[in-house]
Coordinates of N, CA and C in Angstrom, one line a residue:
M133 N 0.8 -1.2 0.0 CA 0.0 0.0 0.0 C 0.9 1.2 0.0
L134 N 0.6 2.2 -0.9 CA 1.3 3.4 -1.0 C 0.8 4.4 0.1
R135 N 1.7 5.0 0.8 CA 1.4 6.0 1.8 C 2.1 7.3 1.5
L136 N 1.4 8.3 1.6 CA 2.0 9.7 1.4 C 2.3 10.3 2.7
K137 N 3.3 11.0 2.8 CA 3.7 11.8 4.0 C 2.7 13.0 4.0
P138 N 2.2 13.3 5.2 CA 1.3 14.4 5.3 C 1.9 15.8 4.8
S139 N 3.2 16.0 5.0 CA 3.8 17.2 4.6 C 3.7 17.4 3.0
T140 N 3.8 16.3 2.3 CA 3.8 16.4 0.8 C 2.4 16.7 0.3
V141 N 1.4 16.2 1.0 CA 0.0 16.4 0.5 C -0.4 17.8 0.7
S142 N 0.0 18.5 1.7 CA -0.5 19.8 2.0 C 0.0 20.8 1.0
H143 N 1.0 20.6 0.2 CA 1.6 21.5 -0.7 C 1.2 21.2 -2.2
V144 N 0.3 20.3 -2.4 CA -0.1 19.9 -3.7 C -0.9 21.0 -4.4
F145 N -1.9 21.6 -3.7 CA -2.8 22.6 -4.3 C -2.2 24.0 -4.2
K146 N -2.3 24.7 -5.3 CA -1.9 26.1 -5.4 C -3.2 26.9 -5.7
Y147 N -3.4 27.9 -5.0 CA -4.6 28.8 -5.2 C -4.2 30.0 -6.1
R148 N -5.1 30.4 -7.0 CA -4.8 31.5 -7.9 C -5.9 32.5 -7.7
D149 N -5.5 33.8 -7.9 CA -6.5 34.8 -7.7 C -7.3 35.0 -9.0
R150 N -8.3 35.8 -9.0 CA -9.2 35.9 -10.2 C -8.4 36.4 -11.4
T151 N -7.5 37.4 -11.2 CA -6.8 38.0 -12.3 C -5.9 36.9 -13.0
T152 N -5.2 36.1 -12.2 CA -4.4 35.1 -12.7 C -5.2 34.1 -13.5
I153 N -6.4 33.7 -13.1 CA -7.2 32.8 -13.8 C -7.6 33.4 -15.1
M154 N -8.0 34.7 -15.1 CA -8.4 35.4 -16.4 C -7.2 35.4 -17.4
I155 N -6.0 35.7 -16.8 CA -4.8 35.7 -17.7 C -4.5 34.3 -18.2
D156 N -4.7 33.3 -17.4 CA -4.5 31.9 -17.9 C -5.5 31.6 -19.1
I157 N -6.7 32.0 -19.0 CA -7.7 31.8 -20.0 C -7.3 32.6 -21.3
L158 N -7.1 33.9 -21.1 CA -6.7 34.7 -22.3 C -5.4 34.2 -23.0
D159 N -4.5 33.8 -22.2 CA -3.2 33.4 -22.7 C -3.4 32.1 -23.5
S160 N -4.3 31.2 -23.0 CA -4.6 30.0 -23.7 C -5.2 30.2 -25.0
V161 N -6.1 31.2 -25.1 CA -6.8 31.5 -26.3 C -5.8 32.2 -27.3
R162 N -5.0 33.1 -26.7 CA -4.0 33.8 -27.6 C -3.0 32.8 -28.3
N163 N -2.7 31.7 -27.7 CA -1.7 30.8 -28.2 C -2.3 29.9 -29.3
S164 N -3.6 30.0 -29.6 CA -4.2 29.2 -30.7 C -4.5 30.1 -31.9
T165 N -4.3 29.6 -33.0 CA -4.4 30.4 -34.3 C -5.9 30.5 -34.7
K166 N -6.7 29.5 -34.5 CA -8.1 29.5 -35.0 C -9.1 29.7 -33.8
G167 N -8.6 30.0 -32.6 CA -9.5 30.1 -31.5 C -9.5 28.7 -30.8
K168 N -10.1 28.7 -29.6 CA -10.2 27.5 -28.8 C -11.6 27.2 -28.4
K169 N -11.9 25.9 -28.3 CA -13.2 25.5 -27.8 C -13.2 25.5 -26.2
K170 N -14.3 25.6 -25.7 CA -14.5 25.7 -24.2 C -13.7 24.6 -23.5
T171 N -13.9 23.4 -23.9 CA -13.2 22.3 -23.2 C -11.7 22.4 -23.2
R172 N -11.1 22.8 -24.3 CA -9.7 23.0 -24.4 C -9.2 24.1 -23.5
I173 N -10.0 25.2 -23.4 CA -9.6 26.3 -22.5 C -9.7 25.8 -21.1
M174 N -10.7 25.1 -20.8 CA -10.9 24.6 -19.4 C -9.7 23.7 -19.0
Q175 N -9.3 22.8 -19.9 CA -8.2 22.0 -19.6 C -6.9 22.7 -19.5
S176 N -6.6 23.6 -20.4 CA -5.3 24.4 -20.3 C -5.2 25.3 -19.2
A177 N -6.4 25.9 -18.7 CA -6.4 26.8 -17.6 C -6.6 26.0 -16.3
G178 N -6.9 24.8 -16.3 CA -7.1 24.0 -15.1 C -8.3 24.4 -14.3
L179 N -9.4 24.5 -15.0 CA -10.7 25.0 -14.3 C -11.8 23.9 -14.5
S180 N -12.7 24.0 -13.6 CA -13.9 23.2 -13.7 C -14.9 23.8 -14.7
Y181 N -16.0 23.0 -15.0 CA -17.0 23.5 -15.9 C -17.7 24.8 -15.3
V182 N -18.0 24.8 -14.1 CA -18.7 25.9 -13.4 C -17.8 27.1 -13.5
Q183 N -16.5 26.9 -13.2 CA -15.5 28.1 -13.2 C -15.4 28.6 -14.6
I184 N -15.2 27.8 -15.6 CA -15.0 28.3 -17.0 C -16.2 29.0 -17.5
E185 N -17.4 28.6 -17.1 CA -18.6 29.3 -17.5 C -18.6 30.7 -16.9
K186 N -18.3 30.8 -15.7 CA -18.3 32.1 -15.0 C -17.3 33.0 -15.6
Y187 N -16.1 32.6 -15.8 CA -15.0 33.4 -16.3 C -15.2 33.7 -17.8
L188 N -15.7 32.8 -18.6 CA -15.9 33.1 -20.0 C -17.0 34.1 -20.2
N189 N -18.1 34.0 -19.4 CA -19.1 35.0 -19.5 C -18.6 36.4 -19.1
Y190 N -17.8 36.5 -18.1 CA -17.2 37.7 -17.7 C -16.3 38.3 -18.7
L191 N -15.4 37.5 -19.3 CA -14.5 37.9 -20.3 C -15.2 38.3 -21.6
L192 N -16.3 37.6 -22.0 CA -17.1 38.0 -23.1 C -17.7 39.4 -22.9
G193 N -18.3 39.6 -21.6 CA -18.9 40.8 -21.3 C -18.0 42.0 -21.3
C194 N -16.7 41.8 -20.9 CA -15.7 42.8 -20.9 C -15.2 43.1 -22.3
G195 N -15.5 42.2 -23.3 CA -15.0 42.4 -24.6 C -13.6 41.9 -24.9
Y196 N -13.1 41.1 -24.0 CA -11.7 40.5 -24.2 C -11.7 39.3 -25.0
L197 N -12.9 38.6 -25.1 CA -13.0 37.4 -26.0 C -14.3 37.6 -26.8
V198 N -14.3 36.9 -27.9 CA -15.5 36.9 -28.7 C -15.8 35.4 -29.1
G199 N -17.0 35.0 -29.1 CA -17.4 33.6 -29.6 C -17.6 33.6 -31.0
T200 N -17.2 32.5 -31.7 CA -17.4 32.4 -33.1 C -18.6 31.4 -33.4
N201 N -19.0 31.3 -34.7 CA -20.0 30.4 -35.0 C -19.6 28.9 -35.0
K202 N -18.3 28.7 -34.8 CA -17.8 27.3 -34.7 C -17.6 26.9 -33.2
E203 N -18.3 27.6 -32.3 CA -18.2 27.4 -30.9 C -16.8 27.5 -30.3
T204 N -16.0 28.4 -30.9 CA -14.7 28.6 -30.4 C -14.6 30.1 -29.9
Y205 N -13.6 30.3 -29.1 CA -13.4 31.7 -28.6 C -12.1 32.2 -29.1
V206 N -12.1 33.5 -29.5 CA -11.0 34.2 -30.0 C -10.7 35.5 -29.2
L207 N -9.5 35.8 -29.1 CA -9.0 36.9 -28.3 C -9.3 38.2 -29.2
T208 N -9.8 39.2 -28.6 CA -10.1 40.5 -29.2 C -8.8 41.4 -29.1
K209 N -8.9 42.6 -29.7 CA -7.8 43.5 -29.6 C -7.7 44.0 -28.1
D210 N -8.9 44.2 -27.5 CA -8.9 44.6 -26.1 C -8.3 43.6 -25.2
G211 N -8.6 42.3 -25.5 CA -8.1 41.2 -24.7 C -6.5 41.1 -24.9
F212 N -6.1 41.3 -26.1 CA -4.6 41.3 -26.3 C -4.0 42.4 -25.6
R213 N -4.6 43.6 -25.6 CA -4.1 44.8 -24.9 C -4.0 44.6 -23.4
F214 N -5.1 43.9 -22.9 CA -5.1 43.6 -21.4 C -3.9 42.7 -21.1
L215 N -3.7 41.7 -21.9 CA -2.5 40.8 -21.6 C -1.2 41.6 -21.7
Q216 N -1.1 42.5 -22.6 CA 0.1 43.3 -22.8 C 0.4 44.1 -21.5
L217 N -0.7 44.8 -21.1 CA -0.6 45.6 -19.9 C -0.2 44.8 -18.6
I218 N -0.8 43.7 -18.5 CA -0.5 42.8 -17.3 C 1.0 42.4 -17.4
E219 N 1.5 42.0 -18.6 CA 2.9 41.6 -18.8 C 3.8 42.7 -18.5
M220 N 3.5 43.9 -18.9 CA 4.3 45.1 -18.6 C 4.3 45.4 -17.1
Q221 N 3.2 45.2 -16.5 CA 3.1 45.4 -15.1 C 4.0 44.4 -14.3
R222 N 4.0 43.2 -14.8 CA 4.8 42.1 -14.1 C 6.3 42.4 -14.2
I223 N 6.7 42.9 -15.3 CA 8.1 43.1 -15.4 C 8.6 44.6 -15.0
G224 N 7.6 45.4 -14.7 CA 7.9 46.7 -14.1 C 8.0 47.8 -15.2
L225 N 7.5 47.6 -16.4 CA 7.6 48.7 -17.4 C 6.4 49.6 -17.3
P226 N 6.5 50.8 -17.6 CA 5.3 51.7 -17.6 C 4.4 51.4 -18.8
A227 N 3.1 51.5 -18.6 CA 2.1 51.2 -19.7 C 2.3 52.2 -20.8
Q228 N 2.2 51.7 -22.0 CA 2.3 52.6 -23.2 C 0.9 52.8 -23.7
R229 N 0.6 54.0 -24.2 CA -0.8 54.3 -24.7 C -0.8 54.4 -26.1

């Protein structure tokens, strides 16, 4: 029987804030050339169905993503700009207008 040490189990899960989850979703879609289906986004961002529904609806409402007639999601110019601003903030560069 396999036994895990208690100390190794407690560090398995890492929690992300909402902004990090949105960035993971947008980054996943940005890396695809023809857009991504909901299931692929869910898998690449490591989210449950309930979570992906919530975040996709929010990102669609903000105008960062757009749905296509092939049931895929594509990054908009605003979504791309949002990712650029976040990346600049992370490395400490001032935002360009």
